[in-house]
mmCIF file of C-alpha atoms and ligand atoms in Angstrom:
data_model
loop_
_atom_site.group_PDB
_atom_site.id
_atom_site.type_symbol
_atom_site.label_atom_id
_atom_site.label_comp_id
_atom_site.label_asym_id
_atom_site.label_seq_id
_atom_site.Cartn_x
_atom_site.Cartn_y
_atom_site.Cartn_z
ATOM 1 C CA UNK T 1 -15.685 25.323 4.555
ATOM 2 C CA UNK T 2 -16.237 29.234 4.051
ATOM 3 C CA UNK T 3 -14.177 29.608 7.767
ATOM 4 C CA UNK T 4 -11.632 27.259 6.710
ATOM 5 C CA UNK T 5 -11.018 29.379 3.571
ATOM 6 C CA UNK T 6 -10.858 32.708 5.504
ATOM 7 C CA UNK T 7 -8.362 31.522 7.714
ATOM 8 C CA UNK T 8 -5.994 30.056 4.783
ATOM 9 C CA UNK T 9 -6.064 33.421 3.572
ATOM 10 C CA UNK T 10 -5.262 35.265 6.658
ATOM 11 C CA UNK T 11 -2.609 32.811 7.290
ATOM 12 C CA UNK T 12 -1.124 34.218 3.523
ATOM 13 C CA UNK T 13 -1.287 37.877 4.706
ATOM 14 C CA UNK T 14 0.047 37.407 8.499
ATOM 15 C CA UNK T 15 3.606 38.629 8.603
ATOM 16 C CA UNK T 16 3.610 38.194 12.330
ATOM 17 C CA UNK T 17 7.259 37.284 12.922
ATOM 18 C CA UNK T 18 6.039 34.405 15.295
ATOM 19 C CA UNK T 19 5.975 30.786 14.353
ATOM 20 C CA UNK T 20 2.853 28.012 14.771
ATOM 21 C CA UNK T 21 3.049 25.812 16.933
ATOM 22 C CA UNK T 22 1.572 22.075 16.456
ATOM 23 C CA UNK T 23 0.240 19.362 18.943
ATOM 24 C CA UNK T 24 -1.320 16.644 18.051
ATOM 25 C CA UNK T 25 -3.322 14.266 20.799
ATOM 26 C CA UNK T 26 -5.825 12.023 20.986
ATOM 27 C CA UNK T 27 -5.548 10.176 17.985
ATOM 28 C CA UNK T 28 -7.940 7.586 17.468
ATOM 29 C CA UNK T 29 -8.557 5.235 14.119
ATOM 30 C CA UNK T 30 -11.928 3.237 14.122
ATOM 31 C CA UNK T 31 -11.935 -0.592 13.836
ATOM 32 C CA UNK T 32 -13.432 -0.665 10.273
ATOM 33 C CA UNK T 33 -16.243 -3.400 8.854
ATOM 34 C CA UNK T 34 -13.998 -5.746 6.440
ATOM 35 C CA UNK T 35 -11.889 -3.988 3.866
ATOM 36 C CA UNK T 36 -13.823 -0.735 3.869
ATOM 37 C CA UNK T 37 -11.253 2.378 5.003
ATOM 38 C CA UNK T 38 -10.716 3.528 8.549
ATOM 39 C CA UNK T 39 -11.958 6.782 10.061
ATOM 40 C CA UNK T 40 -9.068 8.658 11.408
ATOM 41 C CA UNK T 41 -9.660 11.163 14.576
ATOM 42 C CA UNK T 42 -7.534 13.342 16.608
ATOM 43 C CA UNK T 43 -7.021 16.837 17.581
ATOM 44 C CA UNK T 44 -4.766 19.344 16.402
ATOM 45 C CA UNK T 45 -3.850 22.694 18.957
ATOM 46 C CA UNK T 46 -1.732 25.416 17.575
ATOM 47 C CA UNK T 47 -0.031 27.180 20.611
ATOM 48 C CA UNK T 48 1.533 29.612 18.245
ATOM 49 C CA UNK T 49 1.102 32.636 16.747
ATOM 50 C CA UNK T 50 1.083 32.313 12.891
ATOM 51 C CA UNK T 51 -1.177 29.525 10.621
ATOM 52 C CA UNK T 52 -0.245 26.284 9.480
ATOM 53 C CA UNK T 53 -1.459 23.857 7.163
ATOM 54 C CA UNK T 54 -2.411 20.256 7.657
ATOM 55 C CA UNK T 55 -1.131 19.295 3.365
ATOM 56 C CA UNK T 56 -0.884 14.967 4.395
ATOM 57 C CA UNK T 57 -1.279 12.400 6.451
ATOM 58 C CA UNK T 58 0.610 9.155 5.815
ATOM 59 C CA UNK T 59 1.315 5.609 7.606
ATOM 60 C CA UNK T 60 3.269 2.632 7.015
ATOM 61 C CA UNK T 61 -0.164 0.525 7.696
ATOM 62 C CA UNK T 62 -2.110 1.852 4.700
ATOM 63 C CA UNK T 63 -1.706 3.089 1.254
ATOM 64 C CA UNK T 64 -3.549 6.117 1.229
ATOM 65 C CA UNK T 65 -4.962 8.446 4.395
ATOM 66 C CA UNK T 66 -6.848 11.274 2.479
ATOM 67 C CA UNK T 67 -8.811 14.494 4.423
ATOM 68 C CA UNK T 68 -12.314 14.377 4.101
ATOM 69 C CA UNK T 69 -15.168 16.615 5.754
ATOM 70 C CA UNK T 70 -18.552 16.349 5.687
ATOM 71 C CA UNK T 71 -20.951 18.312 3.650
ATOM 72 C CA UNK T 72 -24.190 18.449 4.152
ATOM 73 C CA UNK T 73 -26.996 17.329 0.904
ATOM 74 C CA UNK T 74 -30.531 16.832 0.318
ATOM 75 C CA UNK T 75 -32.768 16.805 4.058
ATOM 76 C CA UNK T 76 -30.507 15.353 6.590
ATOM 77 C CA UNK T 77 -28.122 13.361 4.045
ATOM 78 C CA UNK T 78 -24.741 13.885 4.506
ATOM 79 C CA UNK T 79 -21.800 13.207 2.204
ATOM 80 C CA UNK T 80 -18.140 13.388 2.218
ATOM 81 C CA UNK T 81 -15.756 15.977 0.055
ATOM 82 C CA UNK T 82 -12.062 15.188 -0.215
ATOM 83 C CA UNK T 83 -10.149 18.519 0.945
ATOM 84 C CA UNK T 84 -7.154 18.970 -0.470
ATOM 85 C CA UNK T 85 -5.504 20.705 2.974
ATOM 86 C CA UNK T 86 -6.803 21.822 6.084
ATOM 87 C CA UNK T 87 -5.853 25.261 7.748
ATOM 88 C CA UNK T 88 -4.796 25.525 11.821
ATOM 89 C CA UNK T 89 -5.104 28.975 12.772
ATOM 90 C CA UNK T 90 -2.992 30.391 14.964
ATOM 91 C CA UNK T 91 -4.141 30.005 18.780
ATOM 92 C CA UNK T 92 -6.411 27.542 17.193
ATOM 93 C CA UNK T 93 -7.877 23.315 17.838
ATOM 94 C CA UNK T 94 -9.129 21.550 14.813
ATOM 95 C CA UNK T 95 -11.190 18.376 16.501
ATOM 96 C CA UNK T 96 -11.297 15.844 13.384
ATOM 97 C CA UNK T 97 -14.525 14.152 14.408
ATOM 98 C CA UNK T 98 -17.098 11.744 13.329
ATOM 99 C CA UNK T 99 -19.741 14.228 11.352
ATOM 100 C CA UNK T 100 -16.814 16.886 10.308
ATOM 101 C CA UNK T 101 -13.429 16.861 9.277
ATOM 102 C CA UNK T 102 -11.550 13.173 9.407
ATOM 103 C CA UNK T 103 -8.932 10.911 7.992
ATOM 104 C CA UNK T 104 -10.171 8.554 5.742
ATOM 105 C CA UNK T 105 -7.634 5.414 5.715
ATOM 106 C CA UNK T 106 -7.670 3.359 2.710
ATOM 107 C CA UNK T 107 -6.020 0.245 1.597
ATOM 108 C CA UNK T 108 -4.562 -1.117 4.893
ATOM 109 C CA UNK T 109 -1.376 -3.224 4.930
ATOM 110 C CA UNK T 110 -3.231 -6.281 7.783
ATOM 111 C CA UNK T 111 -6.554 -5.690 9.427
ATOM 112 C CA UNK T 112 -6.933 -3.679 12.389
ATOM 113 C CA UNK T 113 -7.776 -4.679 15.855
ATOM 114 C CA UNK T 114 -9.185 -2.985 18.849
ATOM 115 C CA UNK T 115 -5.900 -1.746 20.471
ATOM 116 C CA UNK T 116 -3.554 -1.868 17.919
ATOM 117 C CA UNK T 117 -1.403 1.336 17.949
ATOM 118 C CA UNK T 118 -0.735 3.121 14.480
ATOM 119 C CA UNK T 119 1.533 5.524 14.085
ATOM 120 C CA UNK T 120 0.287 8.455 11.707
ATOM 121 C CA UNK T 121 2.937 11.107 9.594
ATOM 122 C CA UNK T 122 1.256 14.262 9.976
ATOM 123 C CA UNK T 123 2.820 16.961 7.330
ATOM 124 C CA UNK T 124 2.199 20.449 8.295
ATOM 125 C CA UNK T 125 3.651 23.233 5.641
ATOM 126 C CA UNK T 126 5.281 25.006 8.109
ATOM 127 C CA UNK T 127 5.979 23.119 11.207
ATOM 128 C CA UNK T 128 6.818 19.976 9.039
ATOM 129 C CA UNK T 129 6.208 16.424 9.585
ATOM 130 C CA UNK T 130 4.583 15.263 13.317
ATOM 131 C CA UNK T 131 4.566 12.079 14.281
ATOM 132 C CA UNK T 132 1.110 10.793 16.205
ATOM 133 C CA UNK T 133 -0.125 7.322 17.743
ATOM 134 C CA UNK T 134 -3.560 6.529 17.133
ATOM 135 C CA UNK T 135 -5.232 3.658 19.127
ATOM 136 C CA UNK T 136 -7.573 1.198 17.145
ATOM 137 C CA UNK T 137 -10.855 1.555 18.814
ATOM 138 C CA UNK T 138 -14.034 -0.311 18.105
ATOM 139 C CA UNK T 139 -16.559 1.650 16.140
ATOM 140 C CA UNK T 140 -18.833 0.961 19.644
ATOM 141 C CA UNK T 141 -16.538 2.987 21.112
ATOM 142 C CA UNK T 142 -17.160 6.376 19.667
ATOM 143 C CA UNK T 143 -20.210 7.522 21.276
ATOM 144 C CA UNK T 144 -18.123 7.576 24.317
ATOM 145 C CA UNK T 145 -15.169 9.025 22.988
ATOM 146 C CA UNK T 146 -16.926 12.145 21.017
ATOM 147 C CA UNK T 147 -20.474 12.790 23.208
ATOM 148 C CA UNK T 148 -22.664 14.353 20.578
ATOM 149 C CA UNK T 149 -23.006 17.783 21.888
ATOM 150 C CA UNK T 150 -26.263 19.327 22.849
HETATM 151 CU CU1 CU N 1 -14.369 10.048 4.790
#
């Protein structure tokens, strides 16, 4: 959180003359257990040279997708914060992963299946809206997708 902060700051101050640059891949929204909400995962590279903002994500196939991260409790609880935005340096990758920064989808239109495609509205503050795929993917599936790291 402290990082993210520093970097929505510096993005403020920059009066570089260049312009970010957004790509979003790898989109991926987990298969969730009856109505409870949808984890939401992709990656976000800036190629250019100034900041952006991740302000929204919206779909068609839910009523709400909200940014959450994960903060860390008590021992080895974890919990999840709502953030209002999330900053994209410049020359950065933001990995929205299980155990860190995700979409939370709530309130979905039908239920999901294992290789449904959704299409996500990603709304940047400076590169404006970005339109990504994400494949429905069985919660089994994640351990192969994201390899914890060691
Ligand atoms: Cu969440």
């Amino acid at each position: 959180m402290k990082t993210l902060a520093v970097f929505a700051v510096a993005g403020l101050v920059a009066c570089a003359p260049s312009e970010p640059r957004i790509v979003v891949t790898d989109a991926v929204v987990v298969v969730p257990a009856g109505d409870a909400p949808a984890a939401l995962y992709l990656t976000i590279e800036n190629t250019g040279g100034a900041a952006d903002t991740l302000r929204a994500i919206t779909t068609e196939r839910a009523r709400t997708v909200s940014l959450h991260t994960q903060a860390s409790g008590m021992g080895a609880m974890t919990h999840m914060v709502a953030m209002p935005a999330l900053a994209v340096p410049a020359h950065g990758r933001i990995g929205l992963r299980p155990g860190a920064e995700h979409g939370m989808v709530e309130g979905l239109t039908s239920p999901l299946l294992a290789g449904d495609s959704v299409s996500f509205t990603m709304h940047f503050a400076r590169s404006g809206t970005q339109r990504v795929s994400a494949r429905a993917v069985p919660y089994a599936a994640l351990d192969s997708l994201f390899p914890p790291r060691r």
